PDB file of C-alpha atoms in Angstrom:
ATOM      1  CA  UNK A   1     -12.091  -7.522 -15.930  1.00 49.00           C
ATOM      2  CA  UNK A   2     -15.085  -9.985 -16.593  1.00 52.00           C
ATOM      3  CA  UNK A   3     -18.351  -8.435 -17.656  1.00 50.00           C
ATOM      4  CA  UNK A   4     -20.228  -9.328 -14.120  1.00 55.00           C
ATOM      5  CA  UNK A   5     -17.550  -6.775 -12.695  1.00 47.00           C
ATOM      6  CA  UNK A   6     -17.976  -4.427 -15.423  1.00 45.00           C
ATOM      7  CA  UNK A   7     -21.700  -4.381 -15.005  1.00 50.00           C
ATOM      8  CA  UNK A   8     -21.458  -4.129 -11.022  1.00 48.00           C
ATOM      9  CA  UNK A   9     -19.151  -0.677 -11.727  1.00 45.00           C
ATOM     10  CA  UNK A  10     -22.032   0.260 -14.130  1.00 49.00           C
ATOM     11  CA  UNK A  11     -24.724  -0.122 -11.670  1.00 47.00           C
ATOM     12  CA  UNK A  12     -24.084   3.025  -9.135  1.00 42.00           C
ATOM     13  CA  UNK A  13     -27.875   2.765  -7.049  1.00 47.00           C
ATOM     14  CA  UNK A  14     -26.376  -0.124  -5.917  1.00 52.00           C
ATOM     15  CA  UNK A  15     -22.795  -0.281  -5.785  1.00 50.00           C
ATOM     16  CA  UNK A  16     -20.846   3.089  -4.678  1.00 59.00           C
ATOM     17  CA  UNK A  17     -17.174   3.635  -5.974  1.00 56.00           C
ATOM     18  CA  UNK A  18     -15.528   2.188  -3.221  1.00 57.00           C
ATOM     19  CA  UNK A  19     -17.512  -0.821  -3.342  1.00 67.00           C
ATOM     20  CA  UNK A  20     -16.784  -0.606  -7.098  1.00 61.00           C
ATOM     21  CA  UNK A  21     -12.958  -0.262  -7.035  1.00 59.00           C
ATOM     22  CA  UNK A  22     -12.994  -3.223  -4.537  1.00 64.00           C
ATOM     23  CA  UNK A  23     -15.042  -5.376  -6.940  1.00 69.00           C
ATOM     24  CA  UNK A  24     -12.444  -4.872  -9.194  1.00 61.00           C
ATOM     25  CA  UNK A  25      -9.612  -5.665  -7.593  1.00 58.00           C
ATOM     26  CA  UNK A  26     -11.059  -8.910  -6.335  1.00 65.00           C
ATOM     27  CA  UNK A  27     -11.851  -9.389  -9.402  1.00 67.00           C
ATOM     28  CA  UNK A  28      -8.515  -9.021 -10.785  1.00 60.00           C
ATOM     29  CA  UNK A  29      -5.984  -9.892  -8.249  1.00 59.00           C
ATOM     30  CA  UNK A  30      -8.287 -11.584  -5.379  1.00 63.00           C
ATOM     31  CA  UNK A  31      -8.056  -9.639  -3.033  1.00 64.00           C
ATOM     32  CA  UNK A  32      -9.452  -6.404  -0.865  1.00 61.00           C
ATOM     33  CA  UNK A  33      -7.232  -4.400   0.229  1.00 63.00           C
ATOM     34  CA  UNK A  34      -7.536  -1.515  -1.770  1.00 61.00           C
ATOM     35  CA  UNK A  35      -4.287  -2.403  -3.559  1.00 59.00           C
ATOM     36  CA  UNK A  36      -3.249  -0.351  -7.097  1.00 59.00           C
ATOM     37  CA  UNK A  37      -0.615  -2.814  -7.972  1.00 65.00           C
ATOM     38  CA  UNK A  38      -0.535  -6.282  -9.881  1.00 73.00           C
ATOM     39  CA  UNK A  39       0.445  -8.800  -7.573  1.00 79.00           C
ATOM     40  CA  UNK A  40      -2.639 -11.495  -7.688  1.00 82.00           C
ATOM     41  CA  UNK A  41      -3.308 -13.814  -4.778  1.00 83.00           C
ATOM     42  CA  UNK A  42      -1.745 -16.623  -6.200  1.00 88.00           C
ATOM     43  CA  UNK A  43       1.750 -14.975  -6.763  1.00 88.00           C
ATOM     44  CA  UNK A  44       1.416 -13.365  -3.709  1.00 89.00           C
ATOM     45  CA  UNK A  45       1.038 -17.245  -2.183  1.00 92.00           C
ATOM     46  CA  UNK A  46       3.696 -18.702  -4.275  1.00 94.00           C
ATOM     47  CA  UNK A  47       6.060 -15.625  -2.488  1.00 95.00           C
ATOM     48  CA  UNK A  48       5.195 -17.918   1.259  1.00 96.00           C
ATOM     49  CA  UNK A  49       7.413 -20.780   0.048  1.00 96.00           C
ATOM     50  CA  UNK A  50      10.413 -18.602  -2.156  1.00 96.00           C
ATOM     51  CA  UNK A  51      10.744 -16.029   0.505  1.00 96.00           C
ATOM     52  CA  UNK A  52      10.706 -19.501   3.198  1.00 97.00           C
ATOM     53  CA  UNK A  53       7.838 -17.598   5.515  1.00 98.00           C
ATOM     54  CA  UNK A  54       6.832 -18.800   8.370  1.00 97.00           C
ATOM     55  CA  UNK A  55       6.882 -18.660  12.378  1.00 97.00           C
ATOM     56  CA  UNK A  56       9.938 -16.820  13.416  1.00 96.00           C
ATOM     57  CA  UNK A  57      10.625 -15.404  10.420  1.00 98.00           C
ATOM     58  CA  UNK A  58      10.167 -11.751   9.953  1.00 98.00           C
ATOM     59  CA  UNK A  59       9.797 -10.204   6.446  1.00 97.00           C
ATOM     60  CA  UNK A  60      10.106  -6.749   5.342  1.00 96.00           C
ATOM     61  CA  UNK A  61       7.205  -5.320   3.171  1.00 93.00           C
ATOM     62  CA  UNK A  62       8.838  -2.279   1.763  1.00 91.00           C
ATOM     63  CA  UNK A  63       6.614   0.485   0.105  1.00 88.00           C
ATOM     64  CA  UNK A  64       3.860  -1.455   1.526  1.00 87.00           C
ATOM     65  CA  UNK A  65       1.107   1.141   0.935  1.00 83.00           C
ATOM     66  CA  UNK A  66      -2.289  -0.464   1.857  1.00 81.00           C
ATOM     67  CA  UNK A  67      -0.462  -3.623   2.922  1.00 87.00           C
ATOM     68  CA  UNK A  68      -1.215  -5.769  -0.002  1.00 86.00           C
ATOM     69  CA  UNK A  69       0.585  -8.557   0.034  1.00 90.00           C
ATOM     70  CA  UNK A  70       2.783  -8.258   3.257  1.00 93.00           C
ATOM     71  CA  UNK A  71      -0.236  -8.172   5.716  1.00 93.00           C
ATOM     72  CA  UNK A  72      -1.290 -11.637   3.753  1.00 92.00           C
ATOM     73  CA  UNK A  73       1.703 -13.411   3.343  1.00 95.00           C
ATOM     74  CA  UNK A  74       2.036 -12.637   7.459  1.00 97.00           C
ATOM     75  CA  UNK A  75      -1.522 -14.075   8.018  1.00 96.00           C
ATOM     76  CA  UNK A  76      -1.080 -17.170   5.698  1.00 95.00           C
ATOM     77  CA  UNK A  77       2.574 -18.019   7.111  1.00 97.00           C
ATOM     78  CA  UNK A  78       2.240 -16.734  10.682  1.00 97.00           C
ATOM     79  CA  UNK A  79       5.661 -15.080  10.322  1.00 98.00           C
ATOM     80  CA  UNK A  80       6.163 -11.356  11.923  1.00 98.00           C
ATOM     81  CA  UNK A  81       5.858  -8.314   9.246  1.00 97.00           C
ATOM     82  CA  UNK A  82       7.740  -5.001   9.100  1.00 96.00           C
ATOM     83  CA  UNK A  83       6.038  -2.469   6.481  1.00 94.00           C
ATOM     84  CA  UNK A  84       7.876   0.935   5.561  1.00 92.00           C
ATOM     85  CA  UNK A  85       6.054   3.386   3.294  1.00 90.00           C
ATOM     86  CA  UNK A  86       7.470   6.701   2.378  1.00 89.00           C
ATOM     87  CA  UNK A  87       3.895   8.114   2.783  1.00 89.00           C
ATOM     88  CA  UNK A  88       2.417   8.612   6.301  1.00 93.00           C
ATOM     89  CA  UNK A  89      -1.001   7.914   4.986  1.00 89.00           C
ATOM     90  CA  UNK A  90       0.308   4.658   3.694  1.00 86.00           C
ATOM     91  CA  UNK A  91       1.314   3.753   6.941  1.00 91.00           C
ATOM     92  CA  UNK A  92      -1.792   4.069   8.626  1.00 92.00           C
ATOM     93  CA  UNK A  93      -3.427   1.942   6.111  1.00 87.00           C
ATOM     94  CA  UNK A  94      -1.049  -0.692   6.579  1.00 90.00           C
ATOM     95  CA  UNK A  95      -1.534  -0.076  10.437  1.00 94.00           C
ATOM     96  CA  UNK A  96      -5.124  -0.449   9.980  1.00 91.00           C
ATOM     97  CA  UNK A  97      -5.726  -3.436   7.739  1.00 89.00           C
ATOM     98  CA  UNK A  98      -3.157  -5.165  10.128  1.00 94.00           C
ATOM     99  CA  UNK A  99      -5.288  -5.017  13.258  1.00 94.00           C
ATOM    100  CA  UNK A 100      -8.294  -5.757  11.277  1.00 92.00           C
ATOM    101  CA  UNK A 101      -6.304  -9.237  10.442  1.00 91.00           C
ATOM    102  CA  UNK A 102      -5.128  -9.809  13.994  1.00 95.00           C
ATOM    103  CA  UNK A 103      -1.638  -8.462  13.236  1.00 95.00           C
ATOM    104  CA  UNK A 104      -0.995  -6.048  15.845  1.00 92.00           C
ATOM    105  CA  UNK A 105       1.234  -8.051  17.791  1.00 95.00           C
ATOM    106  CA  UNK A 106       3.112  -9.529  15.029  1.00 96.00           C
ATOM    107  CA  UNK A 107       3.584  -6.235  13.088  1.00 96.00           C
ATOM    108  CA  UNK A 108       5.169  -3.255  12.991  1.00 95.00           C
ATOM    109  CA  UNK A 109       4.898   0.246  10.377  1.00 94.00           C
ATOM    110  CA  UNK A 110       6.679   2.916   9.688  1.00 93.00           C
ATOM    111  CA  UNK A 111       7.950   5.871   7.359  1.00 93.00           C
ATOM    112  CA  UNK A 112      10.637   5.430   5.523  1.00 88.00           C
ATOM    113  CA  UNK A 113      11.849   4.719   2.101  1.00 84.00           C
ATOM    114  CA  UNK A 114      14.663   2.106   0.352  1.00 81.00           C
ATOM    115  CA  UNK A 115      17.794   3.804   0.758  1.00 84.00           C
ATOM    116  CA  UNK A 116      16.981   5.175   4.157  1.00 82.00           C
ATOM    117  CA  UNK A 117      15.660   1.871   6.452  1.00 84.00           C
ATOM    118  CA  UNK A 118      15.176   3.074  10.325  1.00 78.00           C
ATOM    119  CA  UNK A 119      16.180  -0.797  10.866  1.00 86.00           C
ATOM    120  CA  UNK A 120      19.366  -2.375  11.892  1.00 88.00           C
ATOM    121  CA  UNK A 121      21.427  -4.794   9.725  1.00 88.00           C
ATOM    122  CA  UNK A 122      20.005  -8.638  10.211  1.00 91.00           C
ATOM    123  CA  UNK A 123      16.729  -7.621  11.380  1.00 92.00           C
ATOM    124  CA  UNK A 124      14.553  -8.675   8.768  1.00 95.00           C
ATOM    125  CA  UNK A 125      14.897 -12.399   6.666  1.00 97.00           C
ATOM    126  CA  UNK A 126      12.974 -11.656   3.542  1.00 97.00           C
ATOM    127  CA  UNK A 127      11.875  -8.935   1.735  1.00 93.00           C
ATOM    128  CA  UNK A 128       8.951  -8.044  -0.773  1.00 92.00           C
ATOM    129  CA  UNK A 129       8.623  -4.916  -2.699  1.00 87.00           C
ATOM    130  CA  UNK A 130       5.412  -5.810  -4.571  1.00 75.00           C
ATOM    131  CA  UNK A 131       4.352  -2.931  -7.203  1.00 67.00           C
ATOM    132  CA  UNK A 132       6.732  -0.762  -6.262  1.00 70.00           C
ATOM    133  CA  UNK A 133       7.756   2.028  -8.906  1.00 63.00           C
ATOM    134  CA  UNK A 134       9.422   4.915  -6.649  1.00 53.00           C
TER     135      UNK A 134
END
């Protein structure tokens, strides 16, 4: 964390916790989506071209909990997204920060965890399971 983000946590008058904890992870990882992992903007762009993203394609971001990175590999490639969570309130994260991108059409969330997928075999062409530990 660099000292300008340090000092913008520091300063509470002016910058509230959420604000804060945003700072930080744009700071760190560039990007605002709220995310708790370590995936950083540029690995997250790297994943466009190993996972072959792109119109047509539909990629599976399982555990995707605030959406970081599926919502922005599906903005920066144009291909559809599927996000599964185990967590209902994970879900509606991913639902929101999807519309607020321009998603809604292109995406889809639900509840559900690794061993369990509600999807049918072939559905999906790539998969990305950033940060996930459960």
């Amino acid at each position: 964390m660099t000292a300008e983000t340090l000092g913008r946590m520091a300063d509470r008058d002016r910058v509230g916790p959420v604000e804060a904890i945003i700072a930080a992870e744009q700071d760190a990882l560039g990007s605002d989506f709220g995310a708790n992992g370590y995936t950083t903007r540029t690995q997250a762009d790297e994943l466009i071209d190993v996972l072959a993203l792109g119109p047509g394609r539909v990629l599976l971001n399982l555990g995707s909990g605030c959406g970081w990175p599926g919502i922005h590999l599906a903005v920066r490639s144009g291909c559809h997204l599927v996000s599964v969570d185990p967590i209902e309130a994970g879900v509606h994260r991913t639902e929101a920060r999807a519309a607020a991108e321009g998603l809604t059409d292109k995406s889809l969330a639900m509840v559900g965890d690794g061993e369990h997928l509600p999807l049918a075999p072939g559905t999906v062409d790539a998969l990305d399971h950033a940060d996930v530990l459960c």
